[in-house]
Amino acid sequence: DVSWPRCAVGATFAAEQGLPPASLTTGSVTALPFPDNSFDFALTHYVLEDLVGTERRAIAELVRVAARYVVLVEASYELGSRAQRNKLRMNRMPLGIYPAIKALGLDLVRYELTPFCAAATHHGALYVIRVGESGTGGKFRGHACPVTGDPLAEKDGFLFSQDSGYAYPILRDIPVLLPDSGVLASHLAQ
């Protein structure tokens, strides 16, 4: 999630339910802080609707970190009702998810409206993009600098890139890996 407070509240809630998350990271879908092919699949649920004009970059990042599939549940301009298309245009919500997938030359294996919707003017679509045939087996391979892509290692309460010198804070066990959250801390290498 892009919001550290939401991650922290989510971690607390999950722990209270007896389901502490294995890992949470604050980051941006347009600069994901993970190495290539880090996960078998990547999933969004109404994330891209806040990213007007950056749909292509976000989808490219999701494809970069996914080894097998990217699954998007997002509003669809093309499949939506007239009322939904009007709402998307009026609220300046993304109209370019399907065109971005096509422009990137991706293998869209499924594209349909979801069977349920809470509001007729905000009916989600399921986009399933095949990325590859082999996966990582779900093994977490660590974080990467969201600016340079360099591997990050924990050092003195930060995640640090030996190559670039960027350091990112870890707050209550949640790394804050937004591109603007890094500081140049080359002396941490010494």
mmCIF file of C-alpha atoms in Angstrom:
data_model
loop_
_atom_site.group_PDB
_atom_site.id
_atom_site.type_symbol
_atom_site.label_atom_id
_atom_site.label_comp_id
_atom_site.label_asym_id
_atom_site.label_seq_id
_atom_site.Cartn_x
_atom_site.Cartn_y
_atom_site.Cartn_z
ATOM 1 C CA ASP A 1 0.000 0.000 0.000
ATOM 2 C CA VAL A 2 1.150 3.561 -0.577
ATOM 3 C CA SER A 3 0.051 4.565 2.947
ATOM 4 C CA TRP A 4 2.152 3.518 5.948
ATOM 5 C CA PRO A 5 -0.718 4.289 8.395
ATOM 6 C CA ARG A 6 -3.051 1.944 6.473
ATOM 7 C CA CYS A 7 -0.414 -0.800 6.607
ATOM 8 C CA ALA A 8 0.068 -0.254 10.357
ATOM 9 C CA VAL A 9 -3.689 -0.333 11.077
ATOM 10 C CA GLY A 10 -4.042 -3.416 8.870
ATOM 11 C CA ALA A 11 -1.208 -5.189 10.698
ATOM 12 C CA THR A 12 -2.777 -4.393 14.072
ATOM 13 C CA PHE A 13 -6.214 -5.559 12.953
ATOM 14 C CA ALA A 14 -4.836 -8.783 11.452
ATOM 15 C CA ALA A 15 -2.858 -9.538 14.637
ATOM 16 C CA GLU A 16 -5.998 -8.969 16.757
ATOM 17 C CA GLN A 17 -7.765 -11.552 14.584
ATOM 18 C CA GLY A 18 -4.913 -14.018 15.097
ATOM 19 C CA LEU A 19 -3.753 -13.603 11.493
ATOM 20 C CA PRO A 20 -0.592 -11.510 11.560
ATOM 21 C CA PRO A 21 0.609 -10.804 8.017
ATOM 22 C CA ALA A 22 3.886 -12.375 6.968
ATOM 23 C CA SER A 23 5.096 -9.120 5.437
ATOM 24 C CA LEU A 24 3.816 -5.616 4.718
ATOM 25 C CA THR A 25 5.558 -2.955 2.658
ATOM 26 C CA THR A 26 4.684 0.632 1.894
ATOM 27 C CA GLY A 27 5.339 1.309 -1.773
ATOM 28 C CA SER A 28 3.979 2.666 -5.030
ATOM 29 C CA VAL A 29 2.467 0.492 -7.760
ATOM 30 C CA THR A 30 4.327 2.664 -10.295
ATOM 31 C CA ALA A 31 7.721 1.874 -8.667
ATOM 32 C CA LEU A 32 7.329 -1.489 -6.938
ATOM 33 C CA PRO A 33 10.163 -2.173 -4.469
ATOM 34 C CA PHE A 34 10.759 -5.788 -5.486
ATOM 35 C CA PRO A 35 13.098 -7.581 -7.907
ATOM 36 C CA ASP A 36 11.829 -8.871 -11.259
ATOM 37 C CA ASN A 37 9.678 -12.026 -11.081
ATOM 38 C CA SER A 38 9.394 -11.860 -7.278
ATOM 39 C CA PHE A 39 5.891 -13.324 -7.049
ATOM 40 C CA ASP A 40 3.874 -15.932 -8.912
ATOM 41 C CA PHE A 41 1.097 -13.385 -9.379
ATOM 42 C CA ALA A 42 0.291 -9.766 -8.665
ATOM 43 C CA LEU A 43 -3.233 -8.602 -7.793
ATOM 44 C CA THR A 44 -4.901 -5.206 -7.660
ATOM 45 C CA HIS A 45 -8.389 -4.422 -6.414
ATOM 46 C CA TYR A 46 -9.531 -0.907 -7.361
ATOM 47 C CA VAL A 47 -5.990 0.461 -7.068
ATOM 48 C CA LEU A 48 -5.548 1.874 -10.567
ATOM 49 C CA GLU A 49 -8.623 4.106 -10.333
ATOM 50 C CA ASP A 50 -6.538 6.680 -8.468
ATOM 51 C CA LEU A 51 -3.750 6.680 -11.047
ATOM 52 C CA VAL A 52 -5.150 8.542 -14.029
ATOM 53 C CA GLY A 53 -2.495 8.818 -16.712
ATOM 54 C CA THR A 54 -0.124 6.276 -15.156
ATOM 55 C CA GLU A 55 -2.046 3.079 -15.903
ATOM 56 C CA ARG A 56 0.545 1.894 -18.427
ATOM 57 C CA ARG A 57 3.462 2.424 -16.030
ATOM 58 C CA ALA A 58 1.616 0.695 -13.158
ATOM 59 C CA ILE A 59 0.654 -2.306 -15.278
ATOM 60 C CA ALA A 60 4.226 -2.598 -16.598
ATOM 61 C CA GLU A 61 5.493 -2.654 -12.995
ATOM 62 C CA LEU A 62 2.987 -5.340 -11.995
ATOM 63 C CA VAL A 63 4.073 -7.445 -14.963
ATOM 64 C CA ARG A 64 7.739 -6.916 -14.047
ATOM 65 C CA VAL A 65 7.332 -8.346 -10.524
ATOM 66 C CA ALA A 66 4.951 -11.185 -11.500
ATOM 67 C CA ALA A 67 6.322 -14.447 -12.849
ATOM 68 C CA ARG A 68 3.031 -16.019 -13.981
ATOM 69 C CA TYR A 69 -0.065 -13.788 -13.851
ATOM 70 C CA VAL A 70 -1.286 -10.278 -13.134
ATOM 71 C CA VAL A 71 -4.910 -10.112 -11.992
ATOM 72 C CA LEU A 72 -6.637 -6.736 -11.980
ATOM 73 C CA VAL A 73 -10.100 -6.061 -10.562
ATOM 74 C CA GLU A 74 -10.737 -2.521 -11.722
ATOM 75 C CA ALA A 75 -13.503 -0.448 -13.261
ATOM 76 C CA SER A 76 -13.817 -0.954 -17.003
ATOM 77 C CA TYR A 77 -14.682 1.788 -19.441
ATOM 78 C CA GLU A 78 -15.123 -0.591 -22.379
ATOM 79 C CA LEU A 79 -17.362 -3.131 -20.607
ATOM 80 C CA GLY A 80 -19.182 -0.696 -18.330
ATOM 81 C CA SER A 81 -22.704 0.577 -18.755
ATOM 82 C CA ARG A 82 -23.327 4.012 -20.240
ATOM 83 C CA ALA A 83 -23.796 5.341 -16.695
ATOM 84 C CA GLN A 84 -20.461 3.859 -15.636
ATOM 85 C CA ARG A 85 -18.626 5.299 -18.657
ATOM 86 C CA ASN A 86 -20.118 8.722 -17.874
ATOM 87 C CA LYS A 87 -19.089 8.448 -14.219
ATOM 88 C CA LEU A 88 -15.542 7.453 -15.150
ATOM 89 C CA ARG A 89 -15.234 10.408 -17.536
ATOM 90 C CA MET A 90 -16.870 12.931 -15.152
ATOM 91 C CA ASN A 91 -14.722 11.873 -12.174
ATOM 92 C CA ARG A 92 -11.543 11.752 -14.255
ATOM 93 C CA MET A 93 -10.986 8.121 -13.426
ATOM 94 C CA PRO A 94 -8.753 5.943 -15.595
ATOM 95 C CA LEU A 95 -10.085 5.098 -18.998
ATOM 96 C CA GLY A 96 -6.847 3.544 -20.176
ATOM 97 C CA ILE A 97 -6.491 0.168 -18.458
ATOM 98 C CA TYR A 98 -7.549 -1.961 -21.432
ATOM 99 C CA PRO A 99 -5.697 0.262 -23.953
ATOM 100 C CA ALA A 100 -2.551 0.108 -21.772
ATOM 101 C CA ILE A 101 -2.661 -3.698 -21.696
ATOM 102 C CA LYS A 102 -3.004 -3.774 -25.477
ATOM 103 C CA ALA A 103 -0.288 -1.126 -26.028
ATOM 104 C CA LEU A 104 2.130 -3.119 -23.865
ATOM 105 C CA GLY A 105 1.446 -6.191 -26.030
ATOM 106 C CA LEU A 106 0.409 -8.290 -23.046
ATOM 107 C CA ASP A 107 -1.394 -11.632 -23.165
ATOM 108 C CA LEU A 108 -4.864 -10.765 -21.824
ATOM 109 C CA VAL A 109 -6.394 -14.213 -21.290
ATOM 110 C CA ARG A 110 -9.574 -13.096 -19.538
ATOM 111 C CA TYR A 111 -11.493 -9.829 -19.613
ATOM 112 C CA GLU A 112 -15.043 -9.715 -18.289
ATOM 113 C CA LEU A 113 -17.281 -7.965 -15.790
ATOM 114 C CA THR A 114 -17.219 -9.457 -12.319
ATOM 115 C CA PRO A 115 -20.366 -11.424 -11.420
ATOM 116 C CA PHE A 116 -21.239 -9.102 -8.515
ATOM 117 C CA CYS A 117 -21.190 -5.351 -8.116
ATOM 118 C CA ALA A 118 -22.182 -3.020 -5.310
ATOM 119 C CA ALA A 119 -23.071 -0.116 -7.612
ATOM 120 C CA ALA A 120 -24.166 -0.182 -11.233
ATOM 121 C CA THR A 121 -21.964 2.817 -11.964
ATOM 122 C CA HIS A 122 -18.862 1.158 -10.525
ATOM 123 C CA HIS A 123 -18.954 -2.397 -11.853
ATOM 124 C CA GLY A 124 -15.545 -4.022 -11.720
ATOM 125 C CA ALA A 125 -13.959 -5.990 -14.491
ATOM 126 C CA LEU A 126 -11.588 -8.893 -14.175
ATOM 127 C CA TYR A 127 -8.441 -8.579 -16.278
ATOM 128 C CA VAL A 128 -6.168 -11.637 -16.233
ATOM 129 C CA ILE A 129 -2.785 -11.184 -17.897
ATOM 130 C CA ARG A 130 -0.523 -14.176 -18.495
ATOM 131 C CA VAL A 131 3.095 -13.200 -17.916
ATOM 132 C CA GLY A 132 4.921 -16.538 -17.979
ATOM 133 C CA GLU A 133 4.615 -20.238 -17.344
ATOM 134 C CA SER A 134 7.020 -20.720 -14.452
ATOM 135 C CA GLY A 135 6.791 -19.107 -11.059
ATOM 136 C CA THR A 136 8.896 -18.547 -7.999
ATOM 137 C CA GLY A 137 6.854 -20.824 -5.784
ATOM 138 C CA GLY A 138 5.826 -17.810 -3.735
ATOM 139 C CA LYS A 139 9.238 -17.443 -2.094
ATOM 140 C CA PHE A 140 9.866 -13.854 -1.044
ATOM 141 C CA ARG A 141 13.177 -12.710 -2.538
ATOM 142 C CA GLY A 142 13.644 -9.449 -0.679
ATOM 143 C CA HIS A 143 13.181 -5.803 -1.482
ATOM 144 C CA ALA A 144 14.688 -3.651 -4.199
ATOM 145 C CA CYS A 145 15.295 0.083 -4.289
ATOM 146 C CA PRO A 146 12.226 1.651 -5.947
ATOM 147 C CA VAL A 147 14.477 4.212 -7.682
ATOM 148 C CA THR A 148 17.382 2.094 -8.951
ATOM 149 C CA GLY A 149 16.182 -1.502 -8.613
ATOM 150 C CA ASP A 150 19.292 -2.375 -6.568
ATOM 151 C CA PRO A 151 18.926 -5.028 -3.845
ATOM 152 C CA LEU A 152 18.243 -3.717 -0.336
ATOM 153 C CA ALA A 153 19.655 -5.154 2.876
ATOM 154 C CA GLU A 154 18.766 -4.271 6.464
ATOM 155 C CA LYS A 155 21.340 -2.078 8.191
ATOM 156 C CA ASP A 156 20.951 0.065 11.322
ATOM 157 C CA GLY A 157 17.129 0.109 11.151
ATOM 158 C CA PHE A 158 17.022 0.944 7.449
ATOM 159 C CA LEU A 159 16.842 -0.959 4.193
ATOM 160 C CA PHE A 160 20.008 0.100 2.409
ATOM 161 C CA SER A 161 21.338 -0.189 -1.134
ATOM 162 C CA GLN A 162 25.080 -0.762 -1.129
ATOM 163 C CA ASP A 163 25.236 0.188 -4.819
ATOM 164 C CA SER A 164 23.297 3.472 -4.831
ATOM 165 C CA GLY A 165 23.622 4.552 -1.184
ATOM 166 C CA TYR A 166 19.856 5.008 -0.765
ATOM 167 C CA ALA A 167 18.423 4.138 2.668
ATOM 168 C CA TYR A 168 14.742 3.629 3.463
ATOM 169 C CA PRO A 169 13.202 3.633 6.964
ATOM 170 C CA ILE A 170 11.515 0.665 8.610
ATOM 171 C CA LEU A 171 8.716 1.794 10.936
ATOM 172 C CA ARG A 172 7.174 -0.810 13.279
ATOM 173 C CA ASP A 173 8.516 -3.598 11.052
ATOM 174 C CA ILE A 174 6.995 -2.028 7.909
ATOM 175 C CA PRO A 175 9.520 -0.849 5.301
ATOM 176 C CA VAL A 176 8.664 2.534 3.762
ATOM 177 C CA LEU A 177 9.805 2.061 0.180
ATOM 178 C CA LEU A 178 8.267 4.962 -1.695
ATOM 179 C CA PRO A 179 10.671 6.592 -4.187
ATOM 180 C CA ASP A 180 10.561 9.888 -2.244
ATOM 181 C CA SER A 181 11.143 8.202 1.140
ATOM 182 C CA GLY A 182 14.754 7.282 0.475
ATOM 183 C CA VAL A 183 17.668 9.350 1.658
ATOM 184 C CA LEU A 184 21.189 9.282 0.294
ATOM 185 C CA ALA A 185 23.142 7.737 3.150
ATOM 186 C CA SER A 186 26.368 6.510 1.574
ATOM 187 C CA HIS A 187 28.133 6.528 4.962
ATOM 188 C CA LEU A 188 25.928 3.611 6.079
ATOM 189 C CA ALA A 189 28.127 1.460 3.831
ATOM 190 C CA GLN A 190 31.119 2.046 6.106
#
